[in-house]
């Protein structure tokens, strides 16, 4: 039987960072990943993102349960299933969040998670190429973060229009102040995706004390009494046990981590009974507190200007492909979102509460992710800190059965109100004077949709996940009955088991989730190795 000091379940954003940091000394580490190696070309070509969204070899292809907030629709919910996990199929955006997000986590009883505490961990993993105050930005880490290498007139006009509308021109939204409008910062380097597998696993693959096993699905965690001692896993239909001398580290993401805990006997009592699993530790919060950003796209038709739509078809696409092959530049080297406005729904607020993304591209109504045949532009908008909460529940004791996922999108009234504000703001930004020389008309939802009901119906019928599932194994003190892990990410009531991934996020932060998940794993690695935390940043 294989035995290691540490077993890491899942080689995603968090698991890859953990594998790198924990194997830097002489402890032995086994990284178990259900998906295969990350060889597919579309992982590495930034615009290949769209091709990975429906590929079952790279993607778990989950779907949420229908709800009132989605007009009875199930929403397709991709999650990466390969080395790098969701960082191998994500939209490349690097966005950390706001000071108050992490200060709120600390206020909830999580010592050491305030903004000043986490900035050093964001810095440690980052290799920022571009502007930024080095009090906040890292220059020597593994994760390359770059600026766009191509500006275009439509995006420039969107940004100028937003500035005229009163949104400040952003300096560095990953620095002291998040608010502002500007081009995105991205995890793309020399025209290739910087997944966590590329950044954190590739440089250390040859370490003799690190074993990376792909195609291995963990089926449950093994306990002796209250101590996790290993895992059962399956590869090519064969079950085996892998043992951990020190700790089992669960990093399977916000859907699979609570599911693995539940099938291992850790979760709400009723659910464990329903799926026929003997309880190891009753923890009612496992799978609860699920949160996600739910966004709506508004699009407009343009004229007398070239957008990504025309450059992504026929002969121009062939030219782009050649450009990419030879120079790693052009449309195929771009992320799907190009610019962002991190802004306030009300000028009286202390912090932004809406994220609006922009691309000089638009999609057909009838087809998923197929670009229009005419020039177009799109914004996507969502409330940054949604209040709606849902759950993940195992349907059986078999991790091969996809769990039930119910995010309860738009259940909270505050989310509906803020989304309406956001849609109206996004519409004004598309109709700004700076874009007016090309603007023809709004194609989606269309200018006839004006009332709250019309806009909200559109949101329910067409809104979608922004792919930021989090919070389903919430971090919090043991007095909080719904907390699953402590502020050292140890599962309450058990030994030798931590959860380290986006599922521990106690309350949604104001950003895309990859950067914070990497930060969580950086911080966890020091805790696991018994190192003192990095000194708080002077911020
Ligand atoms: C399509 C998409 C676009 C996104 N765009 C952005 C973006 O632009 N910017 C941003 O910041 N965030 C984005 N995100 C979100 C971000 O990528 C995720 O929040 C982040 O990667 C989550 O990291 P994680 O470590 O929690 O989980 P993951 O990265 O999902 O890793 C979990 C890993 O565990 C593995 N696993 C699961 N079950 C098992 C099992 N039983 N046994 C073994 N292995 C298992 C999975 O295969 C996976 O590799 C996007 C996500 C998606 C899906």
XYZ file of C-alpha atoms and ligand atoms in Angstrom:
592
model
C 0.000 0.000 0.000
C 1.272 3.499 -0.861
C 2.037 5.776 2.077
C 2.983 9.459 2.063
C 3.255 12.261 4.614
C 0.522 14.257 2.867
C -2.208 13.325 0.429
C -3.743 16.160 -1.592
C -7.115 15.428 -3.226
C -7.457 17.478 -6.437
C -4.785 19.215 -8.539
C -6.740 22.436 -9.136
C -5.995 26.034 -8.228
C -5.419 25.200 -4.568
C -4.105 21.638 -4.874
C -1.328 22.588 -7.288
C -0.064 25.338 -4.970
C -0.152 22.977 -1.989
C 1.770 20.305 -3.893
C 4.485 22.795 -4.765
C 4.886 24.275 -1.292
C 4.596 21.060 0.736
C 7.119 19.193 -1.396
C 9.717 21.972 -1.155
C 11.233 20.251 1.915
C 11.761 16.547 2.428
C 8.209 15.497 3.288
C 6.550 13.125 0.845
C 3.467 14.340 -0.999
C 0.949 12.496 -3.163
C -1.302 14.601 -5.404
C -4.357 12.692 -6.637
C -6.258 14.144 -9.602
C -9.376 12.578 -11.111
C -8.811 14.210 -14.516
C -6.024 13.536 -16.979
C -2.884 15.453 -17.888
C -3.326 18.976 -19.283
C -2.188 18.273 -22.853
C -5.193 19.565 -24.785
C -4.218 22.512 -27.041
C -7.368 24.454 -26.109
C -6.299 24.611 -22.463
C -3.199 26.546 -23.369
C -4.482 28.832 -26.146
C -6.335 31.603 -24.260
C -9.298 31.793 -26.659
C -9.583 27.985 -26.479
C -11.499 28.592 -23.234
C -14.775 28.236 -25.129
C -13.799 24.817 -26.482
C -13.116 23.471 -22.995
C -16.548 24.370 -21.664
C -18.299 21.338 -23.125
C -15.438 18.812 -23.256
C -16.127 15.925 -20.840
C -12.456 14.955 -20.848
C -11.518 18.305 -19.273
C -14.679 19.276 -17.468
C -17.042 17.743 -14.891
C -20.014 19.299 -16.746
C -22.247 19.753 -13.714
C -25.693 21.297 -13.929
C -27.567 23.162 -11.203
C -31.097 22.294 -10.143
C -33.913 24.444 -11.568
C -35.143 27.294 -9.388
C -37.475 30.280 -9.503
C -34.464 32.597 -9.925
C -33.543 30.823 -13.151
C -37.103 30.532 -14.516
C -36.995 26.784 -13.963
C -33.749 26.271 -15.857
C -30.803 24.143 -14.798
C -27.604 26.066 -15.461
C -24.638 24.212 -17.015
C -21.802 24.545 -14.507
C -18.322 23.711 -15.762
C -15.498 22.721 -13.380
C -12.024 21.796 -14.544
C -11.139 18.083 -14.553
C -7.461 17.995 -15.390
C -4.161 19.161 -13.919
C -4.738 22.773 -12.910
C -8.444 22.071 -12.292
C -10.658 25.045 -13.037
C -7.598 27.270 -13.549
C -7.016 25.223 -16.729
C -10.398 26.158 -18.198
C -11.098 29.542 -16.626
C -11.370 32.986 -18.217
C -7.828 34.086 -17.161
C -8.985 37.107 -15.148
C -6.804 38.017 -12.167
C -8.835 39.915 -9.580
C -8.162 39.607 -5.868
C -11.018 41.427 -4.132
C -11.309 44.352 -1.767
C -9.824 45.243 1.577
C -13.229 44.912 3.255
C -13.786 41.393 1.904
C -10.932 39.913 3.865
C -11.479 42.181 6.864
C -15.023 40.756 6.910
C -13.662 37.204 6.930
C -11.555 38.160 9.964
C -14.541 39.856 11.622
C -16.427 36.579 11.302
C -13.952 35.092 13.762
C -11.237 33.923 11.362
C -7.954 35.061 12.888
C -5.204 35.891 10.428
C -7.451 36.372 7.376
C -7.740 40.201 7.364
C -6.556 42.208 4.350
C -3.133 43.022 5.817
C -2.659 39.317 6.630
C -3.533 37.992 3.184
C -1.715 40.555 0.998
C 1.701 38.893 1.678
C 0.265 35.577 0.456
C -1.163 37.113 -2.719
C 2.272 38.639 -3.245
C 4.178 35.412 -2.639
C 2.616 33.504 -5.520
C 2.560 36.392 -7.991
C 4.971 37.431 -10.721
C 3.388 40.667 -11.827
C 4.645 41.945 -15.168
C 3.382 45.519 -15.425
C 2.554 48.468 -13.230
C 1.609 48.240 -9.589
C 2.727 49.245 -6.117
C 5.024 46.526 -4.794
C 3.515 46.890 -1.328
C 0.637 44.932 -2.862
C 2.081 43.257 -5.939
C 4.504 40.340 -6.089
C 7.364 40.189 -8.579
C 9.100 36.882 -7.816
C 6.341 34.281 -7.574
C 5.296 31.553 -9.987
C 1.953 32.944 -11.201
C 2.563 35.365 -14.066
C 0.020 38.213 -14.194
C 0.163 40.451 -17.268
C -1.694 43.339 -18.886
C -3.417 42.965 -22.259
C -0.991 43.189 -25.146
C -3.517 44.625 -27.568
C -5.846 47.571 -27.068
C -8.728 48.160 -29.430
C -10.821 51.251 -30.189
C -14.154 49.832 -29.004
C -12.788 48.837 -25.599
C -10.947 52.161 -25.309
C -14.242 53.925 -26.018
C -16.090 51.785 -23.441
C -13.505 52.787 -20.823
C -13.579 56.475 -21.796
C -17.377 56.428 -21.721
C -17.402 54.895 -18.239
C -14.948 57.547 -17.029
C -17.242 60.275 -18.359
C -20.042 58.571 -16.550
C -18.134 59.070 -13.272
C -16.309 55.764 -12.785
C -12.661 56.575 -12.059
C -10.033 55.416 -14.551
C -8.559 52.460 -12.674
C -4.904 52.487 -11.787
C -4.400 49.001 -10.365
C -7.518 47.204 -9.161
C -5.298 44.660 -7.406
C -3.574 47.411 -5.425
C -4.794 49.713 -2.658
C -8.141 50.605 -4.262
C -10.234 48.242 -6.354
C -12.719 50.762 -7.742
C -12.264 51.875 -11.337
C -12.529 50.988 -15.008
C -9.771 49.681 -17.250
C -8.338 46.691 -19.065
C -8.220 43.362 -17.211
C -5.093 41.867 -15.710
C -4.744 38.276 -16.827
C -3.018 34.992 -16.099
C -1.684 34.806 -19.666
C 2.013 34.931 -20.530
C 3.515 35.003 -24.007
C 0.135 34.089 -25.454
C -0.358 30.997 -23.264
C -2.583 30.263 -20.259
C -0.894 30.394 -16.873
C -2.852 27.653 -15.100
C -1.754 26.627 -11.636
C -0.458 23.400 -13.196
C 1.815 25.397 -15.466
C 2.884 27.804 -12.717
C 3.189 25.524 -9.699
C 3.381 21.891 -10.864
C 5.502 21.958 -14.002
C 8.596 23.415 -12.278
C 8.575 20.755 -9.524
C 7.393 17.607 -11.321
C 10.788 15.952 -10.962
C 11.005 16.289 -7.200
C 11.511 12.734 -5.900
C 9.254 13.373 -2.892
C 6.260 14.504 -5.027
C 4.084 11.941 -6.766
C 1.424 13.304 -9.127
C -1.168 10.692 -10.088
C -3.776 11.524 -12.742
C -6.938 9.599 -13.623
C -7.379 8.758 -9.910
C -10.762 9.549 -8.382
C -10.915 9.629 -4.602
C -14.025 7.740 -3.485
C -13.806 8.436 0.236
C -11.602 9.483 3.104
C -10.516 6.748 5.528
C -10.611 7.286 9.323
C -9.224 5.538 12.335
C -11.439 6.852 15.101
C -11.534 10.606 14.563
C -8.308 10.790 12.594
C -8.117 10.798 8.796
C -5.471 8.272 7.817
C -5.824 8.072 4.065
C -8.186 7.745 1.129
C -9.805 5.092 -0.998
C -9.487 5.853 -4.675
C -10.279 4.339 -8.042
C -8.251 4.179 -11.202
C -9.411 2.287 -14.280
C -12.058 0.531 -12.195
C -9.600 -0.684 -9.531
C -10.002 0.452 -5.913
C -7.014 0.958 -3.645
C -6.064 2.744 -0.460
C -3.405 5.429 -0.139
C -2.316 6.270 3.399
C -1.282 9.607 4.884
C 1.162 9.669 7.792
C 0.415 13.316 8.617
C -2.641 14.816 6.898
C -5.233 14.432 4.178
C -5.800 17.749 2.364
C -9.079 18.061 0.522
C -8.766 20.446 -2.442
C -11.416 19.110 -4.819
C -13.261 22.438 -5.196
C -16.582 23.871 -4.024
C -18.691 21.055 -5.520
C -16.585 17.930 -5.011
C -15.079 18.780 -1.590
C -18.405 18.824 0.280
C -19.519 15.754 -1.689
C -16.377 13.826 -0.679
C -16.869 14.832 2.962
C -20.501 13.712 2.856
C -19.783 10.294 1.337
C -17.057 9.904 3.972
C -19.534 10.407 6.822
C -19.044 14.127 7.518
C -22.115 16.259 6.982
C -25.708 16.957 8.025
C -27.197 14.018 9.964
C -30.290 13.676 7.735
C -28.288 13.698 4.553
C -25.895 11.014 5.831
C -28.914 8.852 6.701
C -30.478 9.462 3.278
C -27.362 8.331 1.419
C -26.761 5.436 3.804
C -23.428 6.537 5.220
C -22.476 5.976 8.869
C -21.612 9.307 10.493
C -18.011 10.002 11.436
C -18.753 13.598 12.385
C -22.106 15.341 12.100
C -21.451 18.811 10.668
C -24.635 20.508 9.395
C -22.697 23.087 7.367
C -21.066 20.645 4.920
C -22.451 21.584 1.489
C -24.434 24.560 2.820
C -23.590 28.276 2.296
C -22.942 27.673 -1.432
C -22.498 30.997 -3.166
C -21.834 32.087 -6.747
C -21.826 35.210 -8.859
C -24.901 35.188 -11.112
C -24.545 37.502 -14.073
C -26.499 38.861 -17.013
C -25.166 39.802 -20.427
C -26.342 42.839 -22.392
C -25.225 43.126 -26.012
C -25.409 45.696 -28.779
C -24.949 45.670 -32.523
C -22.274 47.993 -33.920
C -21.499 49.280 -37.408
C -18.478 50.778 -39.224
C -15.973 49.157 -36.882
C -14.309 45.753 -36.671
C -14.853 43.641 -33.540
C -13.748 40.165 -32.485
C -16.861 38.746 -34.219
C -15.502 39.333 -37.719
C -11.956 38.347 -36.859
C -13.059 34.954 -35.561
C -14.557 33.552 -38.768
C -13.489 32.459 -42.265
C -10.336 33.932 -43.773
C -9.667 36.423 -40.941
C -9.696 33.488 -38.500
C -7.154 31.673 -40.655
C -4.965 34.800 -40.461
C -5.440 34.900 -36.679
C -4.505 31.226 -36.406
C -1.321 31.862 -38.350
C -0.551 34.903 -36.224
C -1.046 32.829 -33.109
C 1.078 29.955 -34.389
C 3.944 32.236 -35.361
C 3.801 35.040 -32.791
C 1.448 33.850 -30.010
C -0.500 37.093 -30.556
C -3.891 38.272 -31.826
C -7.480 37.344 -31.045
C -6.601 33.756 -30.098
C -4.197 35.020 -27.413
C -6.931 37.050 -25.689
C -9.115 36.316 -22.696
C -12.924 36.348 -23.236
C -13.363 39.429 -21.010
C -11.191 42.381 -22.025
C -12.085 45.254 -19.694
C -13.777 45.690 -16.344
C -15.608 48.351 -14.378
C -15.536 47.726 -10.624
C -18.073 50.273 -9.550
C -20.660 51.468 -7.048
C -24.397 51.209 -7.587
C -24.684 54.325 -5.443
C -21.983 57.002 -5.091
C -22.557 57.104 -1.329
C -21.122 53.599 -0.860
C -17.651 53.119 0.638
C -16.832 50.204 -1.675
C -17.810 49.017 -5.160
C -20.654 46.500 -5.240
C -20.996 45.774 -8.978
C -18.651 44.136 -11.461
C -19.239 44.921 -15.138
C -17.082 43.166 -17.699
C -16.761 44.144 -21.330
C -15.719 42.553 -24.618
C -15.826 43.873 -28.179
C -17.677 40.702 -29.198
C -21.259 39.416 -29.055
C -22.931 36.026 -29.082
C -25.863 34.632 -31.061
C -29.164 34.336 -29.225
C -29.738 30.842 -30.556
C -26.362 29.213 -29.963
C -24.159 28.907 -26.926
C -20.870 30.777 -27.316
C -21.247 31.296 -31.088
C -20.281 34.778 -32.182
C -22.655 37.041 -34.127
C -22.186 37.549 -37.863
C -22.088 41.352 -37.445
C -19.917 43.647 -35.274
C -21.023 43.671 -31.653
C -20.110 44.294 -28.038
C -21.194 42.749 -24.755
C -21.196 43.599 -21.076
C -21.761 41.114 -18.286
C -22.824 42.417 -14.900
C -23.219 40.909 -11.430
C -23.526 41.875 -7.769
C -20.127 41.404 -6.154
C -21.230 40.071 -2.782
C -24.482 38.152 -3.354
C -26.594 37.218 -0.339
C -28.395 34.216 -1.869
C -27.084 30.922 -0.539
C -27.599 27.382 -1.736
C -26.258 23.905 -1.142
C -24.451 20.860 -2.541
C -25.749 17.421 -1.558
C -24.440 13.987 -2.449
C -27.220 11.965 -4.093
C -25.664 8.645 -3.053
C -22.581 7.269 -1.316
C -20.857 7.024 -4.705
C -18.674 9.963 -5.808
C -19.310 8.767 -9.360
C -22.869 10.156 -9.085
C -22.949 13.896 -9.652
C -24.194 15.739 -6.564
C -27.287 17.911 -6.404
C -26.305 21.576 -6.776
C -28.778 24.301 -5.854
C -27.233 27.809 -5.688
C -30.652 29.497 -5.237
C -29.690 32.284 -7.612
C -31.535 35.584 -7.038
C -33.365 34.216 -4.012
C -32.336 37.202 -1.858
C -34.241 40.389 -2.617
C -31.057 42.434 -2.225
C -29.463 40.460 -5.089
C -32.414 41.138 -7.388
C -32.374 44.874 -6.651
C -28.652 45.200 -7.132
C -28.735 43.196 -10.352
C -31.418 45.545 -11.718
C -29.218 48.537 -10.840
C -26.332 46.779 -12.533
C -28.275 46.023 -15.721
C -29.344 49.660 -16.022
C -25.776 50.806 -15.408
C -24.426 48.348 -17.994
C -26.973 49.604 -20.509
C -25.907 53.214 -19.928
C -22.266 52.217 -20.418
C -23.106 50.562 -23.760
C -24.993 53.687 -24.812
C -22.281 56.139 -23.769
C -21.485 59.058 -26.019
C -17.996 57.602 -26.642
C -19.478 54.486 -28.274
C -22.265 56.331 -30.094
C -20.503 56.639 -33.465
C -20.719 52.812 -33.869
C -23.766 51.940 -31.733
C -26.750 50.643 -33.758
C -29.096 49.091 -31.192
C -29.226 46.787 -28.220
C -29.677 43.177 -29.316
C -30.064 41.626 -25.883
C -32.313 42.039 -23.944
C -33.421 44.756 -26.420
C -34.482 48.323 -25.734
C -38.124 47.320 -25.234
C -37.188 45.736 -21.883
C -37.398 48.690 -19.477
C -39.460 47.921 -16.385
C -38.131 46.081 -13.344
C -40.263 43.073 -14.237
C -39.074 42.963 -17.842
C -35.425 43.198 -16.858
C -35.769 40.712 -14.021
C -37.564 38.228 -16.249
C -34.699 38.520 -18.710
C -32.220 37.907 -15.869
C -34.141 34.817 -14.784
C -34.475 33.479 -18.318
C -30.979 34.280 -19.580
C -28.724 34.953 -16.589
C -25.998 32.464 -15.872
C -23.229 31.362 -13.545
C -20.057 33.416 -13.633
C -18.322 30.168 -12.571
C -17.366 31.329 -9.064
C -18.844 28.608 -6.858
C -17.563 28.927 -3.319
C -18.407 28.713 0.364
C -19.758 25.147 0.673
C -17.319 24.159 3.480
C -17.325 27.475 5.268
C -14.438 28.582 7.483
C -15.516 29.803 10.918
C -15.128 29.251 14.648
C -16.575 26.091 16.217
C -19.281 28.163 17.957
C -20.760 28.753 14.494
C -22.821 25.609 13.950
C -22.572 25.987 10.161
C -18.777 26.323 10.075
C -16.972 23.306 8.624
C -13.313 24.251 9.068
C -11.427 26.364 11.601
C -9.292 29.347 10.642
C -6.453 26.814 10.251
C -8.725 25.031 7.755
C -8.947 21.931 9.976
C -12.292 20.129 9.799
C -14.056 20.766 13.106
C -14.057 17.801 15.448
C -11.586 15.704 13.432
C -7.823 15.306 13.167
C -5.531 14.994 10.201
C -7.994 16.543 7.750
C -8.155 20.038 6.253
C -10.129 21.533 3.387
C -8.090 23.925 1.258
C -9.925 25.383 -1.739
C -12.688 27.818 -2.766
C -15.209 25.957 -0.612
C -13.807 27.445 2.628
C -14.601 31.040 1.605
C -16.927 32.138 4.417
C -18.725 34.872 2.505
C -18.447 35.822 -1.155
C -15.681 38.297 -1.906
C -15.855 40.995 -4.566
C -13.873 39.252 -7.282
C -13.368 36.330 -9.610
C -12.247 33.459 -7.405
C -8.977 32.079 -8.776
C -6.622 34.596 -7.117
C -8.167 34.219 -3.651
C -8.150 30.410 -3.946
C -4.434 30.466 -4.723
C -3.913 32.799 -1.747
C -5.862 30.386 0.502
C -3.556 27.524 -0.503
C -0.433 29.660 0.018
C -1.552 30.492 3.535
C -2.633 26.924 4.274
C 0.763 25.573 3.220
C 2.491 27.597 5.954
C -0.039 26.421 8.538
C 0.367 22.777 7.516
C 4.160 23.014 7.685
C 3.950 24.740 11.075
C 5.622 27.901 9.803
C 4.766 31.271 11.359
C 2.544 33.406 9.120
C 4.210 35.975 6.869
C 4.337 39.405 8.578
C 1.242 41.503 7.931
C 1.623 43.974 5.047
C 1.806 47.736 5.805
C -1.454 48.412 3.995
C -15.281 28.183 -16.915
C -14.693 28.910 -15.740
C -14.248 30.225 -15.882
C -13.703 30.901 -14.787
N -13.138 32.134 -14.972
C -12.422 32.683 -13.964
C -11.627 33.834 -14.194
O -11.524 34.348 -15.307
N -10.936 34.352 -13.141
C -11.019 33.811 -11.890
O -10.417 34.354 -10.959
N -11.763 32.705 -11.657
C -12.418 32.110 -12.669
N -13.079 30.947 -12.462
C -13.131 30.395 -11.105
C -11.808 29.785 -10.630
O -11.090 29.220 -11.696
C -12.117 28.760 -9.536
O -12.807 29.400 -8.473
C -10.878 28.110 -8.967
O -10.097 27.543 -9.979
C -11.303 27.049 -7.946
O -10.161 26.410 -7.453
P -10.307 25.137 -6.524
O -8.927 24.727 -6.163
O -11.264 25.437 -5.444
O -11.018 24.021 -7.419
P -10.617 23.459 -8.846
O -9.597 24.325 -9.497
O -11.877 23.210 -9.578
O -9.869 22.084 -8.516
C -10.494 20.935 -8.024
C -9.749 19.729 -8.596
O -10.155 18.570 -7.887
C -10.332 17.518 -8.809
N -11.250 16.543 -8.212
C -12.577 16.713 -7.976
N -13.071 15.579 -7.413
C -12.052 14.723 -7.276
C -11.933 13.407 -6.743
N -12.990 12.752 -6.241
N -10.697 12.796 -6.762
C -9.621 13.452 -7.267
N -9.686 14.694 -7.801
C -10.884 15.324 -7.785
C -10.883 18.222 -10.039
O -10.766 17.437 -11.199
C -10.054 19.490 -10.062
O -8.853 19.312 -10.783
C -13.630 30.250 -13.524
C -14.065 28.927 -13.381
C -14.577 28.241 -14.477
C -15.021 26.812 -14.305
